[in-house]
Short mmCIF file of C-alpha atoms in Angstrom, two decimals:
data_model
loop_
_atom_site.label_atom_id
_atom_site.label_comp_id
_atom_site.label_asym_id
_atom_site.label_seq_id
_atom_site.Cartn_x
_atom_site.Cartn_y
_atom_site.Cartn_z
CA MET S 7 15.35 9.95 31.18
CA GLN S 8 12.17 8.52 32.60
CA ARG S 9 10.12 6.48 30.16
CA LEU S 10 6.77 7.97 29.21
CA ILE S 11 3.93 5.48 28.83
CA SER S 12 0.87 6.55 26.89
CA PRO S 13 -2.57 5.82 28.40
CA SER S 14 -3.69 4.30 25.10
CA LEU S 15 -1.00 1.63 25.34
CA ILE S 16 -1.96 0.80 28.93
CA ARG S 17 -5.60 0.39 27.94
CA ARG S 18 -4.61 -2.14 25.28
CA THR S 19 -2.36 -4.30 27.50
CA LEU S 20 -4.94 -7.06 27.91
CA GLN S 21 -5.55 -7.12 24.15
CA ARG S 22 -1.81 -7.32 23.57
CA GLN S 23 -1.45 -10.28 25.94
CA SER S 24 -4.17 -12.24 24.18
CA HIS S 25 -2.61 -11.38 20.84
CA HIS S 26 0.70 -12.91 21.93
CA CYS S 27 -0.61 -16.41 21.27
CA TYR S 28 -1.39 -15.49 17.66
CA THR S 29 1.96 -13.86 16.99
CA THR S 30 3.85 -16.83 18.38
CA VAL S 31 2.04 -19.25 16.09
CA ALA S 32 2.32 -16.91 13.08
CA ALA S 33 6.05 -16.50 13.64
CA GLN S 34 6.63 -20.23 13.93
CA THR S 35 4.86 -20.96 10.66
CA GLN S 36 7.32 -18.72 8.81
CA GLN S 37 10.60 -19.97 10.29
CA ASP S 38 11.70 -21.84 7.19
CA THR S 39 15.15 -21.82 5.61
CA HIS S 40 14.03 -19.32 2.96
CA PHE S 41 13.32 -16.60 5.52
CA GLN S 42 16.40 -17.45 7.64
CA ASN S 43 18.84 -17.12 4.73
CA PRO S 44 21.28 -14.24 5.53
CA HIS S 45 20.88 -12.95 1.97
CA PHE S 46 17.17 -12.36 2.50
CA GLN S 47 17.80 -10.79 5.91
CA GLN S 48 19.97 -8.20 4.18
CA GLU S 49 16.93 -7.09 2.18
CA VAL S 50 15.46 -5.59 5.36
CA LEU S 51 18.07 -4.04 7.63
CA VAL S 52 17.56 -2.98 11.25
CA GLU S 53 18.75 0.25 12.79
CA GLY S 54 18.66 0.56 16.58
CA ARG S 55 18.16 3.69 18.66
CA ALA S 56 17.90 4.24 22.41
CA PHE S 57 14.15 3.66 22.56
CA SER S 58 13.16 2.93 18.96
CA ARG S 59 13.93 0.71 15.99
CA ALA S 60 13.96 1.28 12.23
CA ALA S 61 13.37 -1.22 9.42
CA ILE S 62 15.21 -0.30 6.23
CA LEU S 63 14.05 -1.74 2.91
CA ASN S 64 17.31 -2.59 1.21
CA ARG S 65 16.87 -3.52 -2.45
CA PRO S 66 17.86 -0.16 -3.96
CA ALA S 67 18.64 -1.64 -7.40
CA LYS S 68 15.03 -2.93 -7.52
CA LEU S 69 13.58 0.26 -6.03
CA ASN S 70 12.96 -1.72 -2.83
CA ALA S 71 10.23 -3.80 -4.47
CA VAL S 72 8.74 -6.11 -1.84
CA THR S 73 9.23 -9.87 -1.98
CA THR S 74 7.66 -12.61 0.14
CA SER S 75 10.77 -12.91 2.27
CA MET S 76 10.83 -9.14 2.89
CA ALA S 77 7.19 -9.04 3.94
CA GLY S 78 7.73 -12.04 6.22
CA ARG S 79 10.81 -10.48 7.82
CA LEU S 80 8.98 -7.19 8.37
CA GLN S 81 6.12 -9.09 10.02
CA ARG S 82 8.46 -10.84 12.45
CA LEU S 83 10.42 -7.69 13.24
CA TYR S 84 7.33 -5.62 13.93
CA GLU S 85 5.82 -8.36 16.10
CA SER S 86 9.01 -8.67 18.15
CA TRP S 87 9.27 -4.89 18.57
CA GLU S 88 5.66 -4.69 19.66
CA ASP S 89 6.43 -7.29 22.36
CA ASN S 90 9.56 -5.46 23.55
CA SER S 91 8.84 -3.05 26.43
CA GLN S 92 12.16 -1.31 25.80
CA ILE S 93 11.02 -0.11 22.37
CA GLY S 94 8.67 2.86 22.33
CA PHE S 95 8.09 3.37 18.59
CA VAL S 96 9.26 2.07 15.22
CA THR S 97 10.17 3.54 11.85
CA MET S 98 10.27 2.19 8.29
CA LYS S 99 12.23 3.74 5.42
CA GLY S 100 13.88 2.80 2.14
CA ASN S 101 17.49 2.73 0.97
CA GLY S 102 18.19 4.63 -2.26
CA ARG S 103 15.90 6.70 -4.45
CA ALA S 104 12.73 4.84 -3.52
CA PHE S 105 10.85 4.08 -0.35
CA CYS S 106 9.16 1.16 -2.08
CA SER S 107 8.02 0.78 -5.70
CA GLY S 108 5.47 -1.87 -4.69
CA ALA S 109 5.40 -5.62 -5.08
CA ASP S 110 8.15 -7.36 -7.03
CA MET S 111 5.89 -7.93 -10.03
CA VAL S 112 8.69 -9.23 -12.25
CA THR S 113 9.28 -12.11 -9.84
CA ILE S 114 5.55 -12.80 -9.65
CA TYR S 115 5.38 -12.80 -13.46
CA ARG S 116 8.22 -15.31 -13.70
CA LEU S 117 6.64 -17.55 -11.06
CA LEU S 118 3.40 -17.57 -13.01
CA GLN S 119 5.26 -18.41 -16.23
CA GLU S 120 6.79 -21.36 -14.38
CA GLY S 121 3.36 -22.45 -13.13
CA ASN S 122 4.25 -21.76 -9.49
CA ASP S 123 0.90 -20.26 -8.45
CA ALA S 124 1.42 -21.36 -4.83
CA ALA S 125 4.41 -19.04 -4.38
CA CYS S 126 2.38 -16.10 -5.75
CA LYS S 127 -0.46 -16.82 -3.34
CA GLU S 128 2.03 -16.98 -0.49
CA PHE S 129 3.31 -13.55 -1.46
CA PHE S 130 -0.11 -11.88 -1.38
CA ARG S 131 -1.04 -13.63 1.86
CA THR S 132 2.21 -12.60 3.59
CA LEU S 133 2.07 -9.01 2.35
CA TYR S 134 -1.57 -8.46 3.29
CA GLN S 135 -1.03 -9.93 6.76
CA PHE S 136 1.80 -7.48 7.36
CA ILE S 137 -0.33 -4.58 6.16
CA TYR S 138 -3.02 -5.56 8.65
CA LEU S 139 -0.38 -5.65 11.38
CA ILE S 140 0.65 -2.09 10.44
CA GLY S 141 -2.97 -0.95 10.48
CA THR S 142 -3.52 -2.38 13.96
CA TYR S 143 -0.11 -1.75 15.49
CA LEU S 144 -0.12 -1.14 19.23
CA LYS S 145 2.85 1.21 19.26
CA PRO S 146 3.44 4.49 17.41
CA ASN S 147 4.92 3.78 14.01
CA LEU S 148 6.05 6.09 11.25
CA THR S 149 7.11 5.65 7.66
CA ILE S 150 9.38 7.94 5.67
CA LEU S 151 7.99 8.12 2.12
CA ASP S 152 11.14 9.50 0.53
CA GLY S 153 11.30 8.84 -3.20
CA ILE S 154 9.18 6.45 -5.26
CA THR S 155 6.17 5.15 -3.31
CA MET S 156 3.84 3.14 -5.48
CA GLY S 157 1.36 0.26 -5.29
CA GLY S 158 2.21 -2.07 -2.44
CA GLY S 159 4.74 0.49 -1.22
CA ALA S 160 1.83 2.74 -0.34
CA GLY S 161 0.06 -0.27 1.14
CA ILE S 162 2.73 -0.89 3.79
CA ALA S 163 2.88 2.80 4.69
CA VAL S 164 -0.53 4.48 4.61
CA PRO S 165 -2.28 2.31 7.24
CA GLY S 166 0.38 3.35 9.77
CA MET S 167 0.10 6.14 12.31
CA PHE S 168 2.54 8.70 10.88
CA ARG S 169 3.67 9.11 7.24
CA ILE S 170 6.39 11.63 6.36
CA ALA S 171 6.41 12.77 2.73
CA THR S 172 9.31 14.71 1.22
CA ASP S 173 10.13 16.85 -1.80
CA LYS S 174 11.39 13.64 -3.46
CA THR S 175 8.18 11.65 -2.94
CA VAL S 176 6.39 10.28 -6.01
CA PHE S 177 3.14 8.46 -5.22
CA ALA S 178 0.96 6.46 -7.62
CA THR S 179 -1.22 3.35 -7.90
CA PRO S 180 -0.61 2.32 -11.55
CA GLU S 181 -1.95 -1.25 -11.35
CA VAL S 182 -4.72 -0.89 -13.98
CA GLN S 183 -2.06 -0.30 -16.64
CA MET S 184 -0.64 -3.70 -15.66
CA GLY S 185 -3.90 -5.61 -15.95
CA PHE S 186 -4.21 -5.74 -12.17
CA HIS S 187 -6.09 -3.76 -9.51
CA PRO S 188 -4.92 -1.33 -6.80
CA ASP S 189 -4.47 -3.70 -3.85
CA ALA S 190 -2.55 -3.89 -0.58
CA GLY S 191 -5.27 -1.91 1.16
CA ALA S 192 -5.68 0.64 -1.65
CA SER S 193 -9.46 0.19 -1.74
CA PHE S 194 -9.46 1.26 1.91
CA PHE S 195 -7.25 4.36 1.85
CA LEU S 196 -8.08 5.60 -1.67
CA SER S 197 -11.82 5.40 -1.02
CA ARG S 198 -11.41 7.71 1.96
CA LEU S 199 -9.79 10.57 0.05
CA PRO S 200 -11.73 13.80 -0.54
CA GLY S 201 -14.55 13.51 -3.05
CA TYR S 202 -13.77 11.14 -5.91
CA LEU S 203 -10.02 11.70 -5.88
CA GLY S 204 -9.53 8.03 -4.99
CA GLU S 205 -11.38 6.86 -8.09
CA PHE S 206 -9.36 9.28 -10.21
CA LEU S 207 -6.00 8.07 -8.86
CA ALA S 208 -6.96 4.38 -9.07
CA LEU S 209 -8.30 4.51 -12.63
CA THR S 210 -5.65 6.79 -14.14
CA GLY S 211 -2.55 5.93 -12.11
CA GLU S 212 -1.84 9.66 -11.89
CA ARG S 213 1.01 10.75 -9.63
CA LEU S 214 1.04 12.91 -6.51
CA ASN S 215 4.01 14.65 -4.93
CA GLY S 216 4.88 15.12 -1.27
CA PRO S 217 2.91 18.31 -0.55
CA GLU S 218 -0.12 16.83 -2.33
CA LEU S 219 0.05 13.71 -0.16
CA VAL S 220 -0.09 15.84 2.98
CA ALA S 221 -2.86 18.05 1.61
CA CYS S 222 -5.13 15.09 0.78
CA GLY S 223 -4.33 13.15 3.94
CA LEU S 224 -2.24 10.27 2.60
CA ALA S 225 0.74 11.67 4.52
CA THR S 226 0.65 13.27 7.96
CA HIS S 227 3.85 15.37 7.84
CA PHE S 228 6.28 16.87 5.33
CA SER S 229 10.03 17.33 5.37
CA LEU S 230 12.65 18.36 2.87
CA ASN S 231 14.83 15.43 1.88
CA ALA S 232 17.91 17.38 2.98
CA LYS S 233 16.59 17.54 6.55
CA LEU S 234 15.67 13.89 6.98
CA ALA S 235 18.91 12.81 8.63
CA TRP S 236 18.57 15.59 11.19
CA ILE S 237 14.92 14.75 11.88
CA GLU S 238 15.75 11.05 12.30
CA GLU S 239 18.52 11.95 14.74
CA ARG S 240 16.10 14.07 16.77
CA LEU S 241 13.46 11.34 16.78
CA GLY S 242 16.09 8.81 17.82
CA GLN S 243 16.65 10.79 21.01
CA LEU S 244 13.02 10.50 22.10
CA MET S 245 12.28 8.21 25.06
CA THR S 246 8.55 7.85 24.64
CA ASP S 247 5.76 5.70 23.30
CA ASP S 248 3.26 8.56 23.41
CA PRO S 249 1.91 9.34 19.90
CA SER S 250 1.24 12.97 20.83
CA VAL S 251 4.90 13.53 21.73
CA ILE S 252 6.06 12.03 18.44
CA SER S 253 3.49 14.05 16.50
CA GLU S 254 4.61 17.28 18.17
CA SER S 255 8.23 16.49 17.37
CA LEU S 256 7.43 15.82 13.72
CA ALA S 257 5.49 19.06 13.50
CA GLN S 258 8.32 20.98 15.16
CA TYR S 259 11.09 19.62 12.94
CA GLY S 260 9.09 19.32 9.71
CA ASP S 261 8.40 21.86 7.00
CA LEU S 262 5.34 23.78 5.88
CA VAL S 263 3.45 22.44 2.88
CA TYR S 264 2.71 24.52 -0.20
CA VAL S 265 0.70 22.86 -2.94
CA ASP S 266 1.61 24.05 -6.43
CA LYS S 267 -1.01 26.19 -8.17
CA ASN S 268 -1.22 23.61 -10.97
CA SER S 269 -1.80 20.72 -8.57
CA LEU S 270 -4.57 18.21 -9.17
CA LEU S 271 -5.89 19.12 -5.74
CA HIS S 272 -6.99 22.49 -7.13
CA LYS S 273 -9.11 20.56 -9.62
CA ILE S 274 -11.10 18.49 -7.13
CA ASP S 275 -14.43 19.96 -8.24
CA ARG S 276 -13.77 18.93 -11.84
CA ILE S 277 -12.47 15.51 -10.80
CA ASP S 278 -15.66 14.98 -8.80
CA LYS S 279 -17.76 16.03 -11.78
CA TYR S 280 -16.15 13.47 -14.08
CA PHE S 281 -15.49 10.56 -11.71
CA CYS S 282 -18.65 10.55 -9.60
CA HIS S 283 -20.55 8.32 -12.04
CA ASP S 284 -21.59 4.73 -11.34
CA THR S 285 -19.82 3.04 -14.25
CA VAL S 286 -16.56 3.39 -16.12
CA GLU S 287 -18.51 3.95 -19.34
CA GLU S 288 -20.30 6.93 -17.79
CA ILE S 289 -16.99 8.32 -16.55
CA VAL S 290 -15.53 8.02 -20.06
CA ASP S 291 -18.58 9.73 -21.56
CA ALA S 292 -18.28 12.60 -19.08
CA LEU S 293 -14.58 13.00 -19.89
CA LYS S 294 -15.28 12.99 -23.63
CA ALA S 295 -17.94 15.67 -23.15
CA GLY S 296 -15.40 17.91 -21.41
CA GLU S 297 -12.40 17.07 -23.56
CA SER S 298 -12.72 20.08 -25.86
CA HIS S 299 -12.38 22.62 -23.07
CA ASP S 300 -10.62 20.78 -20.22
CA GLU S 301 -7.09 19.41 -20.50
CA LEU S 302 -7.72 17.24 -17.45
CA CYS S 303 -10.16 15.20 -19.54
CA SER S 304 -7.69 14.58 -22.35
CA THR S 305 -5.00 13.39 -19.95
CA ALA S 306 -7.40 11.12 -18.07
CA LEU S 307 -8.82 9.61 -21.27
CA LYS S 308 -5.33 8.78 -22.52
CA LYS S 309 -4.60 6.94 -19.27
CA LEU S 310 -7.87 5.03 -19.37
CA LYS S 311 -7.24 3.91 -22.96
CA GLU S 312 -3.89 2.41 -21.93
CA ALA S 313 -5.42 0.36 -19.12
CA SER S 314 -7.04 -3.04 -19.16
CA PRO S 315 -10.81 -2.49 -19.58
CA LEU S 316 -11.50 -5.37 -17.22
CA SER S 317 -9.11 -3.94 -14.61
CA LEU S 318 -10.85 -0.57 -14.82
CA LYS S 319 -14.23 -2.07 -13.98
CA ILE S 320 -12.82 -4.27 -11.21
CA THR S 321 -11.01 -1.28 -9.73
CA LEU S 322 -14.02 1.03 -9.73
CA GLN S 323 -16.15 -1.57 -7.95
CA SER S 324 -13.34 -2.23 -5.47
CA ILE S 325 -13.00 1.45 -4.52
CA ARG S 326 -16.76 1.87 -4.20
CA GLU S 327 -17.07 -1.19 -1.93
CA GLY S 328 -14.07 -0.05 0.09
CA ARG S 329 -15.89 3.10 1.18
CA PHE S 330 -18.12 1.02 3.43
CA GLN S 331 -15.63 -1.58 4.68
CA PRO S 332 -12.96 -1.57 7.41
CA LEU S 333 -9.36 -2.43 6.60
CA ASP S 334 -9.67 -6.16 7.28
CA GLN S 335 -12.63 -6.57 4.92
CA CYS S 336 -10.88 -4.56 2.20
CA LEU S 337 -7.78 -6.75 2.47
CA ALA S 338 -9.83 -9.96 2.45
CA ARG S 339 -11.71 -8.84 -0.67
CA GLU S 340 -8.52 -7.67 -2.40
CA TYR S 341 -6.92 -11.04 -1.61
CA ARG S 342 -9.74 -12.84 -3.40
CA THR S 343 -9.46 -10.49 -6.36
CA SER S 344 -5.68 -10.86 -6.53
CA LEU S 345 -5.89 -14.65 -6.55
CA HIS S 346 -8.49 -14.51 -9.30
CA CYS S 347 -6.21 -12.16 -11.27
CA ILE S 348 -3.31 -14.61 -11.24
CA SER S 349 -5.53 -17.53 -12.19
CA LYS S 350 -5.01 -18.43 -15.84
CA GLN S 351 -8.52 -19.87 -15.88
CA VAL S 352 -9.92 -16.38 -15.36
CA SER S 353 -7.75 -13.84 -17.11
CA GLY S 354 -4.43 -13.38 -18.87
CA ASP S 355 -4.47 -9.59 -18.51
CA PHE S 356 -2.12 -9.60 -15.52
CA CYS S 357 0.75 -11.37 -17.31
CA GLU S 358 0.13 -9.26 -20.43
CA GLY S 359 0.35 -6.05 -18.43
CA ILE S 360 3.44 -7.03 -16.43
CA ARG S 361 5.29 -8.08 -19.56
CA ALA S 362 4.47 -4.79 -21.29
CA ARG S 363 5.29 -2.54 -18.34
CA LEU S 364 8.21 -4.25 -16.65
CA VAL S 365 9.63 -7.15 -18.67
CA ASP S 366 9.51 -6.23 -22.37
CA LYS S 367 8.89 -2.55 -23.08
CA ASP S 368 8.43 -3.27 -26.80
CA PHE S 369 5.56 -5.65 -26.08
CA ALA S 370 2.04 -4.30 -26.69
CA PRO S 371 -0.49 -5.97 -24.39
CA LYS S 372 -3.50 -7.64 -25.95
CA TRP S 373 -6.16 -7.47 -23.28
CA ASP S 374 -8.50 -10.46 -23.05
CA THR S 375 -11.41 -8.03 -23.23
CA PRO S 376 -10.29 -5.23 -25.58
CA SER S 377 -13.12 -2.80 -24.82
CA LEU S 378 -15.29 -1.68 -21.93
CA GLU S 379 -18.36 -2.87 -23.78
CA ALA S 380 -16.95 -6.41 -23.91
CA VAL S 381 -16.63 -6.55 -20.11
CA THR S 382 -19.86 -7.91 -18.65
CA LYS S 383 -21.09 -7.66 -15.07
CA ASP S 384 -20.71 -11.41 -14.64
CA MET S 385 -17.06 -11.18 -15.64
CA VAL S 386 -16.43 -8.51 -13.02
CA ASP S 387 -18.41 -10.30 -10.31
CA LEU S 388 -16.23 -13.36 -10.77
CA TYR S 389 -13.27 -11.43 -9.31
CA PHE S 390 -15.24 -10.65 -6.14
CA ALA S 391 -16.61 -14.16 -5.69
CA PRO S 392 -15.53 -16.31 -2.73
CA LEU S 393 -12.55 -18.53 -3.32
CA PRO S 394 -13.07 -22.25 -4.02
CA ILE S 395 -13.53 -24.48 -0.97
CA SER S 396 -10.03 -25.88 -1.54
CA GLU S 397 -8.54 -22.37 -1.35
CA PRO S 398 -8.49 -20.78 2.14
CA GLU S 399 -9.52 -17.17 2.49
CA LEU S 400 -7.14 -14.59 3.93
CA ASN S 401 -6.79 -15.28 7.65
CA LEU S 402 -6.55 -12.07 9.70
CA PRO S 403 -6.70 -11.96 13.52
CA THR S 404 -9.70 -9.63 13.65
CA ALA S 405 -10.85 -10.93 17.04
CA LEU S 406 -7.51 -9.95 18.57
CA ARG S 407 -6.53 -6.90 16.54
CA GLU S 408 -9.12 -4.27 15.74
CA PRO S 409 -8.10 -1.58 13.22
CA PHE S 410 -7.63 1.92 14.61
CA MET S 411 -9.14 3.50 11.50
#
């Protein structure tokens, strides 16, 4: 079958050639023994088709939580596939009952307990660089969000071109309950949801299912889990790099979306009413005022009370700033905030939250700032401040790769 070449890819050939210099250097800097270890290569498998490739996250026992080595391997694979003229499009999916549960926070927690801050910084830097690659990818790329898709798992999927949700999909950004902030590009994609839905999801960690992801725009297509193998087989037969052809195929083989009558998306007007305010305190006051007659308020208040007060204020500011920033600026800002979060000189909330949520379920976190009133503006601003001169900022190739969105 004759190969179909999309006009958009032809127009970007010169940009791709100039980008080659960057990818070569970036790849060389990561060719250490850690990434070359066969064990780590098994954590991201490769599946080949006639004119496409698939990356398979392969840590099913850990819900495919992302590690530094996984993010680095994904980066190198996607760069090599982008360079290969015999590959038209790429796919990413997960093995087991999760697409990706997010970053491997347990490992990060243990590294911090050991005093290995450098390894934690390397993780965030590697992950965010891969997310920027996904958000600027020159070839059609799709992600199958089958199963648990949370935190950084959403980060490596949503910036891509096509996202297929299923009846098994469970989406959430629960970082505030862990003393952290929704990162990995969350301030970019959550801030662009209808109304104030992004603030609601970020501050409460509330979950969305597959149909809801399509309805609000976080996913582009929907399929029943039982049909995925058939859809992947059909896609594997395509000989094209034209996004419109892939989109038409997904629409043809996918399923119609029906949002449940009790869905949060039917409550957008009320969510906007409560979460439109400028401060977390004002949001809490609005929820308390509606608590007696609106169950949504009671549920949201319970979630907010479980979260780190400092994380709530950081998160609200992050989402609000993200509304006016492109992907690269959101990632650069989130990188600064993440490094401040893991700094023991700034806050211990992160380790407290990870221990309570993932390490020791009987542990009750004692937040450094136990109430919203105790969190001052100066404390929040510190998390958005530039990094020290000795600490390099996140380096993204913005001159060579401009985000599509």
